């Protein structure tokens, strides 16, 4: 049983395109997150949703738009992709306020 | 600003003990977490300190001193499979601020 799953695992696309990444968790957690990990392995939080409500919105270009249809799903849509968006995007889930978060396998996005 | 400092890389031999230090400077602090990430894998939770002192989980222990804004992860009886990146992360009420990671190489 996969706890936190993401699709797709790999995404290669050209500059200017729009793409989406999907995430699902079956752990019963009420909070989900998107993180970006760059080529130097620096892991930075982007967004967090608690029960479909946006609770964390870091300084992220507005080309990035998260959506949470229910507390088990969190999607990330990226418009007008740029070369600098190339990274691994991790979804994670946990209970609100918890220090323990469960990460998905990541989506490696390459923008050419 | 917010910053966490940890060594970029550490090398040790199988069976040895290694300590990975983390100092932090953040505007909010609920505790310090440690995560492990193997190449190509996802970060996985290892340990957490909400209060000062030592927490032990098998071969791994973690320590926190809030007055010194300092913590460390101690790995004992190193095994080859421990080769990975280790991240400290400050918990700000569920928002994790990660350090840049320490790449641990375990040699035979």
Tab-separated table of C-alpha atoms in Angstrom:
chain	number	residue	atom	x	y	z
A	1	UNK	CA	0.000	0.000	0.000
A	2	UNK	CA	1.456	3.316	-1.065
A	3	UNK	CA	1.118	5.957	1.646
A	4	UNK	CA	1.835	9.095	-0.397
A	5	UNK	CA	1.819	8.764	-4.165
A	6	UNK	CA	2.607	11.246	-6.890
A	7	UNK	CA	2.150	11.246	-10.645
A	8	UNK	CA	3.998	11.510	-12.850
A	9	UNK	CA	7.396	10.412	-11.558
A	10	UNK	CA	9.199	12.114	-14.420
A	11	UNK	CA	8.105	15.099	-16.452
A	12	UNK	CA	10.091	16.538	-19.358
A	13	UNK	CA	8.628	19.554	-21.081
A	14	UNK	CA	9.524	22.698	-22.956
A	15	UNK	CA	9.649	26.252	-21.702
A	16	UNK	CA	6.329	28.004	-21.834
A	17	UNK	CA	4.225	24.883	-21.387
A	18	UNK	CA	1.724	24.283	-18.588
A	19	UNK	CA	1.887	21.098	-16.537
A	20	UNK	CA	0.290	19.496	-13.490
A	21	UNK	CA	1.496	17.120	-10.797
A	22	UNK	CA	-0.935	15.092	-8.714
A	23	UNK	CA	-0.582	13.795	-5.177
A	24	UNK	CA	-2.691	11.461	-3.079
A	25	UNK	CA	-2.274	10.174	0.462
A	26	UNK	CA	-4.097	7.321	2.164
A	27	UNK	CA	-2.800	7.946	5.683
A	28	UNK	CA	-5.829	9.885	6.888
A	29	UNK	CA	-3.743	13.011	7.441
A	30	UNK	CA	-5.404	16.407	7.434
A	31	UNK	CA	-2.490	18.430	6.054
A	32	UNK	CA	-0.593	18.177	2.780
A	33	UNK	CA	2.469	20.008	1.488
A	34	UNK	CA	4.417	20.754	-1.664
A	35	UNK	CA	8.213	21.026	-1.455
A	36	UNK	CA	10.748	21.878	-4.121
A	37	UNK	CA	14.229	20.295	-4.057
A	38	UNK	CA	16.781	21.938	-6.291
A	39	UNK	CA	19.904	20.498	-7.881
A	40	UNK	CA	21.897	21.214	-4.706
A	41	UNK	CA	19.359	19.157	-2.721
A	42	UNK	CA	18.003	22.200	-0.921
A	43	UNK	CA	14.473	21.332	0.184
A	44	UNK	CA	12.065	24.240	0.492
A	45	UNK	CA	8.406	24.334	1.387
A	46	UNK	CA	6.100	25.929	-1.163
A	47	UNK	CA	2.513	25.381	-0.021
A	48	UNK	CA	0.459	23.623	2.607
A	49	UNK	CA	-3.222	22.778	2.791
A	50	UNK	CA	-5.171	21.744	5.853
A	51	UNK	CA	-8.568	20.202	5.130
A	52	UNK	CA	-8.655	21.870	1.695
A	53	UNK	CA	-7.702	25.270	3.108
A	54	UNK	CA	-4.432	26.950	2.102
A	55	UNK	CA	-2.437	27.585	5.286
A	56	UNK	CA	1.115	28.082	4.037
A	57	UNK	CA	1.979	30.024	0.919
A	58	UNK	CA	5.671	30.777	0.694
A	59	UNK	CA	7.195	33.267	-1.716
A	60	UNK	CA	6.421	31.328	-4.866
A	61	UNK	CA	5.733	32.809	-8.336
A	62	UNK	CA	2.021	32.959	-9.035
A	63	UNK	CA	2.620	30.686	-12.017
A	64	UNK	CA	2.380	27.946	-9.400
A	65	UNK	CA	-1.145	27.184	-8.267
A	66	UNK	CA	-1.978	24.424	-5.824
A	67	UNK	CA	-5.430	22.904	-5.554
A	68	UNK	CA	-6.830	20.529	-2.971
A	69	UNK	CA	-10.139	18.940	-4.006
A	70	UNK	CA	-10.293	17.024	-0.706
A	71	UNK	CA	-7.968	16.375	2.207
A	72	UNK	CA	-6.493	13.282	0.557
A	73	UNK	CA	-5.460	15.028	-2.657
A	74	UNK	CA	-3.234	17.960	-3.481
A	75	UNK	CA	-2.335	18.980	-7.006
A	76	UNK	CA	0.163	21.485	-8.321
A	77	UNK	CA	-0.348	23.292	-11.596
A	78	UNK	CA	2.495	25.249	-13.142
A	79	UNK	CA	1.911	27.764	-15.932
A	80	UNK	CA	4.452	29.080	-18.419
A	81	UNK	CA	7.255	26.789	-17.280
A	82	UNK	CA	10.748	28.260	-17.039
A	83	UNK	CA	14.172	26.622	-17.019
A	84	UNK	CA	14.541	27.487	-13.325
A	85	UNK	CA	11.502	25.389	-12.492
A	86	UNK	CA	13.547	22.252	-13.158
A	87	UNK	CA	13.715	20.427	-9.827
A	88	UNK	CA	12.258	17.522	-7.912
A	89	UNK	CA	8.850	18.331	-6.438
A	90	UNK	CA	7.822	16.388	-3.358
A	91	UNK	CA	4.381	16.088	-1.920
A	92	UNK	CA	4.124	15.312	1.786
A	93	UNK	CA	1.396	14.776	4.340
A	94	UNK	CA	1.074	14.886	8.101
A	95	UNK	CA	-1.171	15.911	10.940
A	96	UNK	CA	-1.431	19.661	11.348
A	97	UNK	CA	1.437	21.053	13.402
A	98	UNK	CA	3.261	17.722	13.430
A	99	UNK	CA	6.998	17.495	13.018
A	100	UNK	CA	6.666	14.155	11.232
A	101	UNK	CA	5.788	14.358	7.582
A	102	UNK	CA	5.506	11.545	5.065
A	103	UNK	CA	6.934	12.317	1.658
A	104	UNK	CA	5.886	10.993	-1.712
A	105	UNK	CA	8.452	9.590	-4.173
A	106	UNK	CA	8.891	12.927	-5.924
A	107	UNK	CA	8.331	14.212	-9.445
A	108	UNK	CA	11.464	15.087	-11.371
A	109	UNK	CA	10.565	18.020	-13.616
A	110	UNK	CA	12.948	18.934	-16.425
A	111	UNK	CA	12.242	22.037	-18.452
A	112	UNK	CA	14.145	22.309	-21.750
B	1	UNK	CA	16.145	35.740	8.576
B	2	UNK	CA	16.099	32.015	9.006
B	3	UNK	CA	19.094	29.775	8.602
B	4	UNK	CA	20.245	26.286	9.481
B	5	UNK	CA	23.870	25.258	9.221
B	6	UNK	CA	25.120	21.710	8.887
B	7	UNK	CA	28.291	20.275	7.335
B	8	UNK	CA	27.963	19.591	3.623
B	9	UNK	CA	29.611	16.183	3.785
B	10	UNK	CA	30.972	13.626	6.232
B	11	UNK	CA	32.880	10.409	5.579
B	12	UNK	CA	33.199	7.497	8.005
B	13	UNK	CA	33.937	3.757	7.969
B	14	UNK	CA	31.614	0.874	8.653
B	15	UNK	CA	31.111	0.212	12.341
B	16	UNK	CA	32.155	3.717	13.361
B	17	UNK	CA	30.147	6.458	15.057
B	18	UNK	CA	29.439	9.755	13.338
B	19	UNK	CA	27.881	12.969	14.579
B	20	UNK	CA	26.160	15.466	12.282
B	21	UNK	CA	25.744	18.893	13.823
B	22	UNK	CA	23.070	21.463	13.113
B	23	UNK	CA	22.864	25.053	14.309
B	24	UNK	CA	19.821	27.130	13.612
B	25	UNK	CA	18.604	30.694	13.691
B	26	UNK	CA	14.865	30.964	13.124
B	27	UNK	CA	12.033	33.261	14.091
B	28	UNK	CA	9.835	30.442	15.426
B	29	UNK	CA	10.836	27.142	16.970
B	30	UNK	CA	8.819	24.170	18.156
B	31	UNK	CA	11.486	21.529	17.756
B	32	UNK	CA	14.166	19.987	15.554
B	33	UNK	CA	13.571	17.057	13.225
B	34	UNK	CA	15.984	14.874	11.304
B	35	UNK	CA	15.279	13.313	7.925
B	36	UNK	CA	17.229	10.830	5.820
B	37	UNK	CA	17.227	10.828	2.048
B	38	UNK	CA	18.891	8.221	-0.154
B	39	UNK	CA	19.882	9.177	-3.685
B	40	UNK	CA	16.799	9.270	-5.869
B	41	UNK	CA	14.536	8.656	-2.897
B	42	UNK	CA	12.160	10.578	-0.691
B	43	UNK	CA	13.081	12.162	2.650
B	44	UNK	CA	12.064	9.908	5.526
B	45	UNK	CA	11.611	10.930	9.137
B	46	UNK	CA	14.284	9.755	11.586
B	47	UNK	CA	13.996	11.598	14.865
B	48	UNK	CA	12.597	14.621	16.672
B	49	UNK	CA	13.543	16.736	19.687
B	50	UNK	CA	10.957	19.094	21.107
B	51	UNK	CA	12.758	19.501	24.415
B	52	UNK	CA	16.423	19.652	25.422
B	53	UNK	CA	18.220	16.371	25.741
B	54	UNK	CA	18.870	13.128	23.957
B	55	UNK	CA	16.355	10.982	22.087
B	56	UNK	CA	17.401	7.464	21.146
B	57	UNK	CA	15.902	5.319	18.410
B	58	UNK	CA	17.938	2.208	17.792
B	59	UNK	CA	21.294	3.052	16.254
B	60	UNK	CA	20.257	6.698	15.822
B	61	UNK	CA	20.149	9.348	18.552
B	62	UNK	CA	19.394	13.024	18.361
B	63	UNK	CA	20.235	15.791	20.774
B	64	UNK	CA	18.923	19.318	21.232
B	65	UNK	CA	20.075	22.331	23.223
B	66	UNK	CA	17.575	25.151	22.747
B	67	UNK	CA	19.690	27.652	24.661
B	68	UNK	CA	22.548	27.052	22.198
B	69	UNK	CA	20.272	26.736	19.130
B	70	UNK	CA	22.131	23.532	18.423
B	71	UNK	CA	21.370	19.921	17.794
B	72	UNK	CA	23.039	16.837	16.427
B	73	UNK	CA	22.260	13.447	14.977
B	74	UNK	CA	24.422	10.570	16.174
B	75	UNK	CA	24.660	7.437	14.087
B	76	UNK	CA	26.258	4.399	15.697
B	77	UNK	CA	27.513	1.110	14.264
B	78	UNK	CA	27.529	2.609	10.808
B	79	UNK	CA	26.426	0.405	7.942
B	80	UNK	CA	26.901	0.873	4.209
B	81	UNK	CA	23.154	1.458	3.856
B	82	UNK	CA	23.490	4.570	6.043
B	83	UNK	CA	25.162	6.350	3.118
B	84	UNK	CA	22.619	9.077	2.382
B	85	UNK	CA	21.886	12.759	2.903
B	86	UNK	CA	20.742	13.833	6.345
B	87	UNK	CA	18.694	16.977	6.887
B	88	UNK	CA	17.929	18.827	10.062
B	89	UNK	CA	14.671	20.755	9.975
B	90	UNK	CA	13.196	23.300	12.328
B	91	UNK	CA	9.528	22.728	13.034
B	92	UNK	CA	7.542	25.955	13.059
B	93	UNK	CA	4.174	24.468	13.987
B	94	UNK	CA	4.100	22.036	11.091
B	95	UNK	CA	6.074	24.203	8.698
B	96	UNK	CA	9.479	22.544	8.272
B	97	UNK	CA	12.486	24.689	7.451
B	98	UNK	CA	15.257	22.412	6.209
B	99	UNK	CA	19.019	22.737	6.408
B	100	UNK	CA	21.018	22.206	3.232
B	101	UNK	CA	21.753	18.593	4.115
B	102	UNK	CA	24.839	16.572	5.022
B	103	UNK	CA	25.954	13.890	2.624
B	104	UNK	CA	27.253	10.905	4.613
B	105	UNK	CA	29.524	8.428	2.864
B	106	UNK	CA	30.195	5.168	4.673
B	107	UNK	CA	33.299	3.339	3.462
B	108	UNK	CA	34.088	-0.351	3.993
